Amino acid sequence: MIAFINATIIDGTGAAPKKGMKVLVDDKKITAVGRFIIIPDEAGVIDLKGAYLLPGLIDAHSHLGDHPFKDKPGIDTAQKSNYYEQMRKMTLDAGVTTIRSCGDHMPDTAMTRDMINNGELEGPRLICSGKSFLRKDGHPAVTVWACDQTTVDGCGAYPDTANEARRMVREAKDAGMDFIKIVVSDIHVSYWPEYKERLSDDILEAIVDESHKLGLRAVSHVDNLRQAELMVSFGIDEIHHLTNMGSKMYELPEFDGLFKEMCEKGIPLVPTISAPRAFEGARIERGCTDSPLDYQLQVLKRAYEFGVTFGAGCDSGCPGVPWGQCIWQEMAEYVYNLGMTPLEAIRCATSNNARLMEMENQIGVVHTGAFADLIVTEKDPSEKIENFASILMVIREGKIVRDYR
């Protein structure tokens, strides 16, 4: 049992910081929050002396097996990466206590998730999609995976018919996957200006429908606003990216209806700005003039101003986007390029993301009954988002896993 006293709590809901607070942690969960709670004699007391106590951060879009600095194609398996050892270390180092795999080797991520849950491995909470649904001749199979056969076989599902798509969704469910990831893509900076075929409408609709029949969320990578409209019409649960370098550019006022429908249906957006930021140099080098980063930021800013709910994910694990601290940079993009306040950006990476993972009130908040996934910072990140760099402690299910004091 641990009691944190003299804490300034930023609870993840967007509420202003509360000073002079106490938080009691016992058996993996927060058991009490308040100024006047009684601290049991058996509790170990940690005086935070006014430091800032927040929910552990959540990365809603990652690839666990991609080494962010490597120069080889493909996605590593659990065995090859020692059960994603570098990811597990880098996320906890940065205060990321939950991470969602949006496309990796299907047996591997669930196996690693279960080993972490059983205490065999130290790491963040894992939410797993397993294989991405895509075309074998499209992104990412022929782009970032560079046709690496192990990755193509282990990380992709390639349905040719709607019935086959439904069967593959059932296989993912049977394999213990937590949600379904779809790639709707016909362009990528690595083969711009050439366009590819994407999955057909009947297959896309079948994937979403079968996912919902099985109680699974379906999330979709899209390259452009037209594709987002299509997936929203099929009942997709989340849109990821919204635009992609090399994709078609559209006049924004034409898509107010899309943003309105996303608001009405509660369909959130996970824009992963960190990835196009990392690939901006490659875009310029290849002479790609479609959907540059400044256009993508305009689209995202309009979606935010329209009221679309944002989650926060980085596409971490992609080349140039290392795990962990990238979520700090993603929140900084929200503040400095989309117009959010630091508290709004923090909410995106905590309680908003928890709702995406259907774990509202369990993670992403400092509330009684929630899991004690927490971080402590010396400086106030609600004043300056850069203050996440002053992290002092990381607590995962009530256990202090990093202590930088």
Short mmCIF file of C-alpha atoms in Angstrom, two decimals:
data_model
loop_
_atom_site.label_atom_id
_atom_site.label_comp_id
_atom_site.label_asym_id
_atom_site.label_seq_id
_atom_site.Cartn_x
_atom_site.Cartn_y
_atom_site.Cartn_z
CA MET A 1 0.00 0.00 0.00
CA ILE A 2 1.32 3.43 -1.00
CA ALA A 3 0.01 6.84 0.03
CA PHE A 4 1.01 9.87 -2.02
CA ILE A 5 0.59 13.10 -0.07
CA ASN A 6 0.97 16.78 -1.00
CA ALA A 7 0.24 15.95 -4.64
CA THR A 8 -0.99 18.34 -7.29
CA ILE A 9 -3.39 16.15 -9.26
CA ILE A 10 -4.08 16.51 -12.97
CA ASP A 11 -6.75 13.85 -13.26
CA GLY A 12 -6.92 13.37 -17.05
CA THR A 13 -10.45 14.71 -17.49
CA GLY A 14 -9.41 18.23 -18.46
CA ALA A 15 -10.12 19.62 -14.99
CA ALA A 16 -7.73 22.17 -13.54
CA PRO A 17 -4.93 20.89 -11.26
CA LYS A 18 -5.86 20.31 -7.62
CA LYS A 19 -3.21 21.05 -5.01
CA GLY A 20 -2.64 19.48 -1.61
CA MET A 21 -4.19 16.13 -2.52
CA LYS A 22 -3.67 12.61 -1.22
CA VAL A 23 -3.91 9.40 -3.25
CA LEU A 24 -4.03 5.95 -1.68
CA VAL A 25 -2.97 2.96 -3.78
CA ASP A 26 -3.55 -0.67 -2.80
CA ASP A 27 -3.67 -3.96 -4.71
CA LYS A 28 -3.05 -2.43 -8.16
CA LYS A 29 -5.80 0.19 -7.82
CA ILE A 30 -6.49 3.66 -6.51
CA THR A 31 -8.56 3.22 -3.36
CA ALA A 32 -9.00 6.84 -2.28
CA VAL A 33 -8.43 10.37 -3.60
CA GLY A 34 -8.94 13.55 -1.59
CA ARG A 35 -7.50 16.17 0.72
CA PHE A 36 -8.70 14.69 3.98
CA ILE A 37 -8.51 10.92 3.50
CA ILE A 38 -7.10 8.88 6.38
CA ILE A 39 -3.79 7.20 5.66
CA PRO A 40 -3.56 3.68 7.17
CA ASP A 41 -0.59 3.00 9.41
CA GLU A 42 0.65 0.22 7.13
CA ALA A 43 0.90 2.48 4.06
CA GLY A 44 4.26 3.61 2.77
CA VAL A 45 4.01 7.40 2.54
CA ILE A 46 5.58 9.35 -0.34
CA ASP A 47 5.54 13.12 0.08
CA LEU A 48 5.39 14.63 -3.42
CA LYS A 49 5.93 18.16 -2.05
CA GLY A 50 3.61 19.70 -4.61
CA ALA A 51 4.80 17.66 -7.60
CA TYR A 52 2.24 16.76 -10.26
CA LEU A 53 0.47 13.40 -10.22
CA LEU A 54 -1.18 12.35 -13.51
CA PRO A 55 -2.61 9.22 -15.12
CA GLY A 56 -0.13 7.12 -17.03
CA LEU A 57 0.00 8.16 -20.68
CA ILE A 58 -1.57 6.05 -23.43
CA ASP A 59 -0.31 5.64 -27.01
CA ALA A 60 -3.34 4.67 -29.12
CA HIS A 61 -1.45 3.76 -32.31
CA SER A 62 1.82 1.85 -32.26
CA HIS A 63 3.70 -1.01 -33.88
CA LEU A 64 5.48 -3.03 -31.23
CA GLY A 65 7.90 -4.95 -33.41
CA ASP A 66 9.36 -2.18 -35.52
CA HIS A 67 12.70 -0.98 -34.25
CA PRO A 68 12.48 2.81 -34.59
CA PHE A 69 16.12 3.23 -35.58
CA LYS A 70 16.66 0.16 -37.74
CA ASP A 71 17.66 0.12 -41.39
CA LYS A 72 16.05 -3.22 -42.31
CA PRO A 73 12.53 -3.85 -43.57
CA GLY A 74 9.67 -5.51 -41.79
CA ILE A 75 8.35 -5.92 -38.27
CA ASP A 76 10.18 -8.01 -35.69
CA THR A 77 8.53 -11.01 -34.06
CA ALA A 78 8.29 -11.39 -30.29
CA GLN A 79 11.07 -13.98 -30.29
CA LYS A 80 13.41 -11.85 -32.39
CA SER A 81 12.85 -8.77 -30.19
CA ASN A 82 12.90 -10.60 -26.83
CA TYR A 83 9.18 -9.99 -26.45
CA TYR A 84 9.45 -6.38 -27.59
CA GLU A 85 12.02 -5.60 -24.93
CA GLN A 86 13.01 -2.20 -26.26
CA MET A 87 9.40 -1.10 -26.63
CA ARG A 88 8.60 -2.24 -23.09
CA LYS A 89 11.53 -0.30 -21.67
CA MET A 90 11.14 2.91 -23.68
CA THR A 91 7.42 3.25 -23.01
CA LEU A 92 7.71 2.91 -19.24
CA ASP A 93 10.77 5.19 -19.21
CA ALA A 94 8.56 7.94 -20.67
CA GLY A 95 5.50 7.32 -18.50
CA VAL A 96 3.50 5.47 -21.16
CA THR A 97 1.65 2.79 -19.19
CA THR A 98 -0.72 1.58 -21.95
CA ILE A 99 0.07 1.07 -25.61
CA ARG A 100 -2.12 -0.19 -28.44
CA SER A 101 -0.65 -2.33 -31.19
CA CYS A 102 -2.23 -1.35 -34.53
CA GLY A 103 -0.72 -4.09 -36.65
CA ASP A 104 1.91 -6.65 -35.62
CA HIS A 105 2.43 -10.43 -35.65
CA MET A 106 -0.88 -11.85 -34.51
CA PRO A 107 0.11 -14.54 -31.99
CA ASP A 108 3.06 -12.56 -30.66
CA THR A 109 1.42 -9.45 -29.27
CA ALA A 110 -1.33 -11.35 -27.46
CA MET A 111 1.25 -13.71 -25.98
CA THR A 112 3.35 -10.76 -24.78
CA ARG A 113 0.22 -9.04 -23.44
CA ASP A 114 -0.64 -12.12 -21.39
CA MET A 115 2.93 -12.46 -20.08
CA ILE A 116 2.85 -8.85 -18.89
CA ASN A 117 -0.55 -9.38 -17.28
CA ASN A 118 0.77 -12.50 -15.52
CA GLY A 119 3.80 -10.67 -14.17
CA GLU A 120 6.31 -12.63 -16.27
CA LEU A 121 7.42 -9.47 -18.07
CA GLU A 122 7.59 -5.82 -17.08
CA GLY A 123 5.86 -3.56 -19.53
CA PRO A 124 2.89 -1.35 -20.33
CA ARG A 125 -0.66 -2.62 -20.64
CA LEU A 126 -1.05 -3.96 -24.20
CA ILE A 127 -4.15 -3.71 -26.41
CA CYS A 128 -3.74 -5.81 -29.55
CA SER A 129 -5.21 -5.91 -33.05
CA GLY A 130 -2.93 -8.58 -34.48
CA LYS A 131 -2.91 -8.52 -38.26
CA SER A 132 -3.90 -5.48 -40.28
CA PHE A 133 -6.49 -5.98 -43.02
CA LEU A 134 -5.03 -4.73 -46.32
CA ARG A 135 -4.14 -5.55 -49.90
CA LYS A 136 -0.98 -7.56 -50.42
CA ASP A 137 0.20 -5.18 -53.16
CA GLY A 138 -0.45 -2.01 -51.14
CA HIS A 139 0.63 -0.08 -48.08
CA PRO A 140 2.23 -1.13 -45.77
CA ALA A 141 3.13 -4.49 -47.34
CA VAL A 142 5.16 -3.02 -50.21
CA THR A 143 6.17 0.22 -48.44
CA VAL A 144 7.45 0.16 -44.86
CA TRP A 145 7.42 -3.66 -44.75
CA ALA A 146 9.36 -3.69 -48.06
CA CYS A 147 7.81 -7.07 -48.98
CA ASP A 148 9.62 -8.79 -46.10
CA GLN A 149 8.00 -12.22 -46.29
CA THR A 150 7.93 -12.96 -42.56
CA THR A 151 6.17 -9.67 -41.92
CA VAL A 152 3.81 -10.01 -44.88
CA ASP A 153 2.75 -13.47 -43.70
CA GLY A 154 2.56 -12.70 -40.00
CA CYS A 155 1.20 -9.14 -39.87
CA GLY A 156 -1.29 -8.91 -42.71
CA ALA A 157 -4.72 -10.34 -43.50
CA TYR A 158 -5.49 -10.16 -47.24
CA PRO A 159 -9.14 -11.03 -47.97
CA ASP A 160 -10.23 -11.38 -51.59
CA THR A 161 -13.94 -11.61 -50.82
CA ALA A 162 -16.36 -10.36 -48.18
CA ASN A 163 -16.87 -13.90 -46.86
CA GLU A 164 -13.14 -14.41 -46.57
CA ALA A 165 -12.88 -11.11 -44.70
CA ARG A 166 -15.52 -12.26 -42.20
CA ARG A 167 -13.66 -15.52 -41.65
CA MET A 168 -10.42 -13.64 -40.98
CA VAL A 169 -12.14 -11.39 -38.45
CA ARG A 170 -13.39 -14.48 -36.64
CA GLU A 171 -9.87 -15.92 -36.67
CA ALA A 172 -8.58 -12.72 -35.05
CA LYS A 173 -11.27 -12.94 -32.38
CA ASP A 174 -10.41 -16.59 -31.71
CA ALA A 175 -6.73 -15.64 -31.42
CA GLY A 176 -7.57 -13.27 -28.57
CA MET A 177 -7.31 -9.96 -30.39
CA ASP A 178 -8.84 -6.92 -28.71
CA PHE A 179 -9.91 -4.98 -31.83
CA ILE A 180 -9.60 -4.97 -35.64
CA LYS A 181 -7.34 -2.68 -37.69
CA ILE A 182 -8.14 -1.93 -41.35
CA VAL A 183 -5.86 -0.17 -43.85
CA VAL A 184 -7.69 1.84 -46.51
CA SER A 185 -4.83 3.07 -48.64
CA ASP A 186 -4.03 3.71 -52.27
CA ILE A 187 -0.92 5.91 -51.97
CA HIS A 188 2.28 6.26 -49.96
CA VAL A 189 5.20 8.64 -50.22
CA SER A 190 7.50 5.72 -51.10
CA TYR A 191 5.68 5.07 -54.40
CA TRP A 192 4.19 8.48 -55.09
CA PRO A 193 2.83 9.54 -57.62
CA GLU A 194 1.74 5.99 -58.46
CA TYR A 195 -1.61 4.95 -56.99
CA LYS A 196 -2.54 1.41 -55.95
CA GLU A 197 -5.82 -0.42 -55.55
CA ARG A 198 -7.34 -0.46 -52.07
CA LEU A 199 -9.63 -3.05 -50.48
CA SER A 200 -13.04 -3.05 -52.16
CA ASP A 201 -16.10 -1.49 -50.55
CA ASP A 202 -17.88 -4.80 -49.97
CA ILE A 203 -14.83 -6.23 -48.17
CA LEU A 204 -14.43 -3.11 -46.02
CA GLU A 205 -18.09 -3.12 -45.04
CA ALA A 206 -17.93 -6.83 -44.21
CA ILE A 207 -14.91 -6.35 -41.92
CA VAL A 208 -16.64 -3.62 -39.94
CA ASP A 209 -19.92 -5.53 -39.74
CA GLU A 210 -18.33 -8.81 -38.64
CA SER A 211 -16.18 -7.02 -36.05
CA HIS A 212 -19.27 -5.47 -34.50
CA LYS A 213 -21.13 -8.79 -34.51
CA LEU A 214 -18.27 -10.23 -32.46
CA GLY A 215 -18.13 -7.27 -30.08
CA LEU A 216 -14.85 -5.90 -31.46
CA ARG A 217 -14.08 -2.29 -32.29
CA ALA A 218 -12.92 -1.63 -35.85
CA VAL A 219 -10.46 1.17 -36.55
CA SER A 220 -9.31 2.36 -39.93
CA HIS A 221 -6.20 3.88 -41.41
CA VAL A 222 -7.31 6.26 -44.17
CA ASP A 223 -5.26 8.32 -46.62
CA ASN A 224 -7.70 11.10 -47.36
CA LEU A 225 -11.04 12.69 -46.54
CA ARG A 226 -13.03 10.73 -49.13
CA GLN A 227 -11.85 7.46 -47.61
CA ALA A 228 -12.80 8.75 -44.17
CA GLU A 229 -16.31 9.52 -45.44
CA LEU A 230 -16.58 5.98 -46.79
CA MET A 231 -15.49 4.32 -43.56
CA VAL A 232 -17.76 6.54 -41.46
CA SER A 233 -20.67 5.46 -43.69
CA PHE A 234 -19.78 1.81 -42.93
CA GLY A 235 -19.90 2.47 -39.17
CA ILE A 236 -16.19 2.49 -38.37
CA ASP A 237 -15.37 3.14 -34.71
CA GLU A 238 -12.25 5.27 -35.18
CA ILE A 239 -10.45 7.10 -37.97
CA HIS A 240 -6.65 7.06 -37.90
CA HIS A 241 -4.40 9.52 -39.74
CA LEU A 242 -7.17 11.17 -41.87
CA THR A 243 -4.59 12.30 -44.42
CA ASN A 244 -1.36 10.78 -45.68
CA MET A 245 1.63 12.23 -47.55
CA GLY A 246 1.10 11.84 -51.28
CA SER A 247 -2.67 11.48 -51.01
CA LYS A 248 -5.22 13.65 -52.76
CA MET A 249 -5.91 17.09 -51.33
CA TYR A 250 -9.46 18.42 -51.07
CA GLU A 251 -11.05 21.75 -50.28
CA LEU A 252 -11.87 21.62 -46.58
CA PRO A 253 -15.35 23.24 -46.57
CA GLU A 254 -16.61 20.32 -48.65
CA PHE A 255 -15.98 18.03 -45.70
CA ASP A 256 -17.79 19.86 -42.93
CA GLY A 257 -20.44 17.14 -43.27
CA LEU A 258 -17.82 14.49 -42.50
CA PHE A 259 -16.69 16.27 -39.35
CA LYS A 260 -20.29 16.89 -38.31
CA GLU A 261 -21.13 13.19 -38.74
CA MET A 262 -18.04 12.16 -36.75
CA CYS A 263 -19.18 14.46 -33.95
CA GLU A 264 -22.76 13.19 -34.02
CA LYS A 265 -21.72 9.53 -34.06
CA GLY A 266 -18.90 9.99 -31.56
CA ILE A 267 -16.25 8.72 -33.98
CA PRO A 268 -12.85 9.86 -32.70
CA LEU A 269 -9.75 10.75 -34.69
CA VAL A 270 -6.22 9.54 -33.97
CA PRO A 271 -4.08 11.68 -36.31
CA THR A 272 -0.53 10.37 -35.57
CA ILE A 273 1.17 13.65 -36.52
CA SER A 274 4.50 12.25 -35.35
CA ALA A 275 4.75 9.99 -38.41
CA PRO A 276 4.36 12.60 -41.18
CA ARG A 277 6.63 14.86 -39.15
CA ALA A 278 9.29 12.12 -39.23
CA PHE A 279 8.75 11.48 -42.95
CA GLU A 280 8.69 15.12 -44.04
CA GLY A 281 12.33 14.94 -45.16
CA ALA A 282 11.63 11.86 -47.28
CA ARG A 283 8.63 13.60 -48.84
CA ILE A 284 10.74 16.57 -49.87
CA GLU A 285 13.57 14.35 -51.11
CA ARG A 286 11.19 12.37 -53.34
CA GLY A 287 9.63 15.53 -54.73
CA CYS A 288 6.20 14.59 -53.41
CA THR A 289 3.91 17.62 -53.65
CA ASP A 290 0.59 16.06 -52.57
CA SER A 291 -0.62 16.44 -48.96
CA PRO A 292 2.44 18.06 -47.41
CA LEU A 293 2.53 18.36 -43.65
CA ASP A 294 1.14 21.89 -43.57
CA TYR A 295 -1.96 20.72 -45.50
CA GLN A 296 -2.42 17.80 -43.11
CA LEU A 297 -2.23 20.15 -40.13
CA GLN A 298 -4.88 22.40 -41.72
CA VAL A 299 -7.21 19.40 -42.07
CA LEU A 300 -6.63 18.30 -38.49
CA LYS A 301 -7.08 21.80 -37.14
CA ARG A 302 -10.43 22.10 -38.93
CA ALA A 303 -11.54 18.76 -37.49
CA TYR A 304 -10.55 19.92 -34.00
CA GLU A 305 -12.29 23.29 -34.38
CA PHE A 306 -15.41 21.50 -35.62
CA GLY A 307 -15.50 19.48 -32.40
CA VAL A 308 -14.22 16.06 -33.45
CA THR A 309 -12.93 14.09 -30.45
CA PHE A 310 -9.19 13.41 -30.61
CA GLY A 311 -7.27 10.47 -29.25
CA ALA A 312 -3.49 10.49 -29.23
CA GLY A 313 -1.26 8.01 -30.99
CA CYS A 314 2.09 8.35 -32.68
CA ASP A 315 2.52 5.47 -35.15
CA SER A 316 5.38 4.71 -32.79
CA GLY A 317 7.63 1.89 -33.88
CA CYS A 318 7.71 3.22 -37.44
CA PRO A 319 11.17 4.29 -38.61
CA GLY A 320 11.96 7.65 -37.04
CA VAL A 321 9.20 7.47 -34.43
CA PRO A 322 10.64 5.87 -31.26
CA TRP A 323 8.30 4.59 -28.57
CA GLY A 324 7.65 6.49 -25.39
CA GLN A 325 8.62 10.12 -25.61
CA CYS A 326 6.89 10.48 -28.98
CA ILE A 327 3.60 10.87 -27.08
CA TRP A 328 5.02 14.01 -25.45
CA GLN A 329 5.81 15.34 -28.92
CA GLU A 330 2.35 14.34 -30.23
CA MET A 331 0.72 16.37 -27.45
CA ALA A 332 3.03 19.30 -28.31
CA GLU A 333 1.77 19.12 -31.92
CA TYR A 334 -1.79 19.40 -30.60
CA VAL A 335 -0.91 22.46 -28.53
CA TYR A 336 1.28 24.37 -30.96
CA ASN A 337 -0.25 23.40 -34.30
CA LEU A 338 -3.92 22.58 -33.61
CA GLY A 339 -4.67 25.14 -30.91
CA MET A 340 -5.42 22.89 -27.96
CA THR A 341 -4.61 23.88 -24.42
CA PRO A 342 -2.11 21.63 -22.61
CA LEU A 343 -4.96 20.26 -20.47
CA GLU A 344 -6.90 19.30 -23.61
CA ALA A 345 -3.85 17.59 -25.08
CA ILE A 346 -3.28 15.68 -21.83
CA ARG A 347 -6.92 14.56 -21.88
CA CYS A 348 -6.43 13.20 -25.42
CA ALA A 349 -3.51 11.04 -24.25
CA THR A 350 -5.29 9.85 -21.10
CA SER A 351 -9.07 9.69 -20.58
CA ASN A 352 -9.96 10.12 -24.28
CA ASN A 353 -7.66 7.23 -25.20
CA ALA A 354 -9.09 5.14 -22.37
CA ARG A 355 -12.54 5.46 -23.98
CA LEU A 356 -11.12 4.29 -27.31
CA MET A 357 -9.92 1.15 -25.55
CA GLU A 358 -13.25 0.71 -23.77
CA MET A 359 -11.50 1.14 -20.42
CA GLU A 360 -13.12 4.38 -19.35
CA ASN A 361 -12.72 4.98 -15.60
CA GLN A 362 -10.18 2.13 -15.42
CA ILE A 363 -7.15 3.84 -16.96
CA GLY A 364 -6.37 7.38 -18.08
CA VAL A 365 -7.78 8.97 -14.91
CA VAL A 366 -6.85 9.59 -11.28
CA HIS A 367 -10.09 8.32 -9.75
CA THR A 368 -11.02 5.93 -6.97
CA GLY A 369 -11.39 2.45 -8.46
CA ALA A 370 -9.09 3.06 -11.44
CA PHE A 371 -5.91 1.09 -11.97
CA ALA A 372 -2.94 2.80 -10.33
CA ASP A 373 -1.17 3.56 -13.62
CA LEU A 374 0.33 6.93 -12.70
CA ILE A 375 3.18 9.31 -13.38
CA VAL A 376 4.72 12.11 -11.33
CA THR A 377 6.35 15.19 -12.88
CA GLU A 378 8.35 17.86 -11.12
CA LYS A 379 6.99 20.68 -13.30
CA ASP A 380 3.44 21.41 -14.41
CA PRO A 381 2.61 19.93 -17.86
CA SER A 382 -0.75 21.74 -17.82
CA GLU A 383 1.22 24.99 -17.95
CA LYS A 384 3.77 23.88 -20.54
CA ILE A 385 3.41 20.56 -22.33
CA GLU A 386 7.22 20.30 -22.48
CA ASN A 387 7.22 19.75 -18.72
CA PHE A 388 6.64 16.04 -19.27
CA ALA A 389 10.43 15.97 -19.61
CA SER A 390 10.57 16.56 -15.83
CA ILE A 391 9.13 13.12 -15.07
CA LEU A 392 10.04 11.82 -11.59
CA MET A 393 8.19 8.53 -11.17
CA VAL A 394 6.21 5.96 -13.14
CA ILE A 395 3.75 3.67 -11.35
CA ARG A 396 2.23 0.66 -13.12
CA GLU A 397 -0.67 -1.07 -11.35
CA GLY A 398 0.50 0.26 -8.00
CA LYS A 399 4.15 -0.70 -8.42
CA ILE A 400 6.84 1.96 -8.82
CA VAL A 401 8.62 0.87 -12.01
CA ARG A 402 10.69 4.01 -12.61
CA ASP A 403 12.02 6.36 -9.95
CA TYR A 404 14.08 9.34 -11.15
CA ARG A 405 13.98 11.32 -7.91
#
